[in-house]
mmCIF file of C-alpha atoms in Angstrom:
data_model
loop_
_atom_site.group_PDB
_atom_site.id
_atom_site.type_symbol
_atom_site.label_atom_id
_atom_site.label_comp_id
_atom_site.label_asym_id
_atom_site.label_seq_id
_atom_site.Cartn_x
_atom_site.Cartn_y
_atom_site.Cartn_z
ATOM 1 C CA ILE L 1 1.130 18.639 -6.360
ATOM 2 C CA PRO L 2 -1.698 16.441 -5.111
ATOM 3 C CA TYR L 3 -0.468 13.686 -3.006
ATOM 4 C CA VAL L 4 -1.863 10.961 -0.501
ATOM 5 C CA GLY L 5 0.309 8.659 1.431
ATOM 6 C CA THR L 6 1.167 7.122 4.785
ATOM 7 C CA ALA L 7 3.240 8.795 7.606
ATOM 8 C CA ARG L 8 4.618 7.784 10.701
ATOM 9 C CA GLN L 9 3.182 9.636 13.626
ATOM 10 C CA VAL L 10 6.569 10.907 14.765
ATOM 11 C CA ARG L 11 6.931 12.728 11.481
ATOM 12 C CA LEU L 12 3.817 14.755 12.331
ATOM 13 C CA PRO L 13 5.073 16.377 15.617
ATOM 14 C CA ASN L 14 2.543 19.157 15.956
ATOM 15 C CA CYS L 15 -0.452 17.022 14.774
ATOM 16 C CA ASN L 16 -2.285 15.678 17.935
ATOM 17 C CA LEU L 17 -4.005 12.791 16.723
ATOM 18 C CA GLU L 18 -5.751 10.253 19.029
ATOM 19 C CA GLU L 19 -3.568 7.444 20.427
ATOM 20 C CA GLU L 20 -3.729 3.920 18.942
ATOM 21 C CA LYS L 21 -5.217 2.612 22.353
ATOM 22 C CA SER L 22 -8.049 5.030 22.353
ATOM 23 C CA LEU L 23 -8.983 4.056 18.658
ATOM 24 C CA LYS L 24 -8.789 0.592 19.641
ATOM 25 C CA LYS L 25 -11.204 0.868 22.479
ATOM 26 C CA LYS L 26 -13.680 2.528 20.007
ATOM 27 C CA GLY L 27 -13.388 -0.406 17.691
ATOM 28 C CA ARG L 28 -12.580 -1.197 14.061
ATOM 29 C CA GLY L 29 -13.330 1.506 11.697
ATOM 30 C CA SER L 30 -12.821 4.467 14.073
ATOM 31 C CA PHE L 31 -10.796 7.306 13.024
ATOM 32 C CA ASP L 32 -9.381 10.867 13.971
ATOM 33 C CA ILE L 33 -8.999 13.805 11.638
ATOM 34 C CA ARG L 34 -6.857 16.924 11.828
ATOM 35 C CA VAL L 35 -6.843 19.672 9.048
ATOM 36 C CA GLU L 36 -4.217 22.201 8.585
ATOM 37 C CA THR L 37 -6.115 24.852 6.525
ATOM 38 C CA ASN L 38 -3.166 27.184 5.432
ATOM 39 C CA HIS L 39 -1.682 24.562 3.246
ATOM 40 C CA ASN L 40 -4.764 22.456 2.754
ATOM 41 C CA ILE L 41 -3.454 19.301 4.409
ATOM 42 C CA CYS L 42 -5.487 16.510 5.854
ATOM 43 C CA ALA L 43 -4.210 13.889 8.357
ATOM 44 C CA VAL L 44 -6.329 10.960 9.199
ATOM 45 C CA LYS L 45 -5.573 8.191 11.689
ATOM 46 C CA TRP L 46 -7.737 5.057 11.017
ATOM 47 C CA TYR L 47 -7.806 2.069 13.026
ATOM 48 C CA ASP L 48 -8.718 -1.206 11.489
ATOM 49 C CA SER L 49 -6.561 -4.254 12.633
ATOM 50 C CA ARG L 50 -3.761 -1.716 13.361
ATOM 51 C CA ALA L 51 -3.701 2.122 13.295
ATOM 52 C CA VAL L 52 -2.439 3.790 10.107
ATOM 53 C CA THR L 53 -1.904 7.498 9.586
ATOM 54 C CA LEU L 54 -2.489 8.953 6.127
ATOM 55 C CA VAL L 55 -1.858 12.448 4.977
ATOM 56 C CA SER L 56 -3.315 14.037 1.772
ATOM 57 C CA SER L 57 -3.341 17.368 0.090
ATOM 58 C CA PHE L 58 -6.763 16.517 -2.038
ATOM 59 C CA ALA L 59 -8.571 13.622 -0.217
ATOM 60 C CA GLY L 60 -10.371 13.800 3.070
ATOM 61 C CA PRO L 61 -12.210 11.683 5.269
ATOM 62 C CA ASP L 62 -15.726 12.395 3.705
ATOM 63 C CA PRO L 63 -17.665 10.517 2.460
ATOM 64 C CA VAL L 64 -17.282 7.620 4.924
ATOM 65 C CA GLN L 65 -17.932 4.286 3.327
ATOM 66 C CA ILE L 66 -19.120 1.031 5.001
ATOM 67 C CA ILE L 67 -17.172 -2.026 3.795
ATOM 68 C CA GLN L 68 -16.911 -5.618 4.829
ATOM 69 C CA CYS L 69 -13.895 -6.773 6.429
ATOM 70 C CA TRP L 70 -13.010 -10.396 7.756
ATOM 71 C CA ASP L 71 -13.039 -10.878 11.458
ATOM 72 C CA LYS L 72 -10.631 -13.553 12.550
ATOM 73 C CA ALA L 73 -11.856 -13.995 16.148
ATOM 74 C CA ASN L 74 -15.598 -14.627 15.058
ATOM 75 C CA LYS L 75 -14.830 -15.883 11.606
ATOM 76 C CA THR L 76 -17.416 -13.652 9.992
ATOM 77 C CA TYR L 77 -17.521 -10.555 7.953
ATOM 78 C CA VAL L 78 -18.175 -7.388 9.861
ATOM 79 C CA GLU L 79 -18.977 -3.698 8.602
ATOM 80 C CA VAL L 80 -16.369 -1.201 9.057
ATOM 81 C CA GLU L 81 -16.375 2.418 8.408
ATOM 82 C CA ARG L 82 -13.651 3.500 5.967
ATOM 83 C CA PRO L 83 -12.790 7.186 5.307
ATOM 84 C CA SER L 84 -12.544 8.214 1.679
ATOM 85 C CA ILE L 85 -8.764 9.050 2.090
ATOM 86 C CA VAL L 86 -8.112 5.305 2.754
ATOM 87 C CA ALA L 87 -10.047 4.260 -0.437
ATOM 88 C CA THR L 88 -8.111 6.884 -2.422
ATOM 89 C CA TYR L 89 -4.868 5.508 -1.053
ATOM 90 C CA ASN L 90 -5.685 1.963 -1.694
ATOM 91 C CA LYS L 91 -6.754 2.754 -5.262
ATOM 92 C CA TYR L 92 -3.548 4.471 -6.126
ATOM 93 C CA THR L 93 -0.979 2.501 -4.288
ATOM 94 C CA GLY L 94 0.730 -0.486 -5.761
ATOM 95 C CA GLY L 95 3.116 0.739 -8.333
ATOM 96 C CA MET L 96 6.212 2.252 -6.385
ATOM 97 C CA ASP L 97 5.206 0.526 -3.161
ATOM 98 C CA LEU L 98 5.199 -2.858 -4.770
ATOM 99 C CA LEU L 99 8.382 -2.157 -6.458
ATOM 100 C CA ASP L 100 9.998 -0.872 -3.196
ATOM 101 C CA SER L 101 8.891 -3.951 -1.176
ATOM 102 C CA PHE L 102 10.057 -6.412 -3.869
ATOM 103 C CA THR L 103 13.512 -4.754 -4.285
ATOM 104 C CA ALA L 104 13.970 -4.959 -0.535
ATOM 105 C CA LYS L 105 12.933 -8.481 -0.552
ATOM 106 C CA TYR L 106 14.990 -9.600 -3.372
ATOM 107 C CA LYS L 107 18.450 -7.732 -2.767
ATOM 108 C CA PHE L 108 21.663 -8.454 -4.626
ATOM 109 C CA PRO L 109 23.186 -11.317 -2.612
ATOM 110 C CA MET L 110 27.029 -10.698 -3.554
ATOM 111 C CA LYS L 111 29.377 -8.325 -1.910
ATOM 112 C CA SER L 112 31.529 -6.224 -4.083
ATOM 113 C CA ARG L 113 33.983 -3.561 -3.710
ATOM 114 C CA ARG L 114 33.095 -2.004 -6.986
ATOM 115 C CA TRP L 115 30.099 0.244 -6.695
ATOM 116 C CA TYR L 116 29.050 -0.059 -10.377
ATOM 117 C CA VAL L 117 28.294 -3.701 -9.833
ATOM 118 C CA TYR L 118 25.490 -2.800 -7.397
ATOM 119 C CA ILE L 119 23.971 -0.372 -10.001
ATOM 120 C CA PHE L 120 24.156 -2.956 -12.618
ATOM 121 C CA TRP L 121 22.469 -5.703 -10.735
ATOM 122 C CA HIS L 122 19.930 -3.415 -9.181
ATOM 123 C CA THR L 123 18.921 -2.318 -12.725
ATOM 124 C CA ILE L 124 18.549 -5.915 -13.625
ATOM 125 C CA ILE L 125 16.381 -6.751 -10.583
ATOM 126 C CA LEU L 126 14.216 -3.528 -11.238
ATOM 127 C CA ALA L 127 13.705 -4.701 -14.805
ATOM 128 C CA VAL L 128 12.631 -8.102 -13.777
ATOM 129 C CA ILE L 129 10.216 -6.920 -11.086
ATOM 130 C CA ASN L 130 8.740 -4.333 -13.435
ATOM 131 C CA ALA L 131 8.224 -7.048 -16.129
ATOM 132 C CA TRP L 132 6.529 -9.290 -13.597
ATOM 133 C CA LEU L 133 4.273 -6.613 -12.403
ATOM 134 C CA LEU L 134 3.295 -5.707 -15.968
ATOM 135 C CA ASP L 135 2.601 -9.289 -16.858
ATOM 136 C CA LYS L 136 0.552 -9.692 -13.777
ATOM 137 C CA ARG L 137 -1.375 -6.581 -14.635
ATOM 138 C CA GLU L 138 -1.939 -7.783 -18.198
ATOM 139 C CA CYS L 139 -3.117 -11.171 -17.140
ATOM 140 C CA LYS L 140 -5.629 -9.416 -14.745
ATOM 141 C CA ALA L 141 -6.960 -7.293 -17.370
ATOM 142 C CA LEU L 142 -7.474 -10.290 -19.715
ATOM 143 C CA LYS L 143 -9.114 -12.002 -16.994
ATOM 144 C CA MET L 144 -7.040 -15.078 -17.489
ATOM 145 C CA ALA L 145 -7.482 -18.175 -15.297
ATOM 146 C CA LYS L 146 -4.716 -19.085 -12.684
ATOM 147 C CA GLN L 147 -3.895 -22.358 -14.678
ATOM 148 C CA GLU L 148 -3.541 -20.289 -17.875
ATOM 149 C CA ILE L 149 -1.195 -17.736 -16.283
ATOM 150 C CA LEU L 150 0.890 -20.634 -14.727
ATOM 151 C CA ASN L 151 1.097 -22.460 -18.311
ATOM 152 C CA ARG L 152 2.059 -19.126 -19.914
ATOM 153 C CA ARG L 153 4.900 -18.377 -17.642
ATOM 154 C CA GLN L 154 6.062 -22.088 -17.735
ATOM 155 C CA CYS L 155 6.169 -21.689 -21.584
ATOM 156 C CA THR L 156 7.965 -18.351 -21.519
ATOM 157 C CA VAL L 157 10.691 -19.788 -19.056
ATOM 158 C CA ALA L 158 11.065 -23.080 -21.195
ATOM 159 C CA GLN L 159 11.610 -21.020 -24.467
ATOM 160 C CA GLU L 160 14.356 -19.049 -22.861
#
């Protein structure tokens, strides 16, 4: 099964990637690579504004791309190297990650002794979040203006 995702450094105990401090000294866009050849697993630690560790079974660091990132200190765009594994992760992230983050943000606010109440409300919250994400994706595909999207949602809410 091909996979790509983030991992905490403590979850990779025998993978000796560089420390965040040393990557920070090298500057934005610096990265360190470790490959485990028996199982074809690649681990990359990339530093942009913070260090992030990515693990993949099919994507690696090559080819390295040059991207434009905003620098808050200088208030200009700077060129930063980005490994291919980061681009792959950014391309395919969004579905479950967004769903997980929104369900964590909008938890069921009431307390209950009945376990099935939580399952019921969790299902309702998942349905609402998925509907909103699908609507957002549809509006983006149709290239709707922001005002049109707002009017569409207001009409939908007003009808209900």
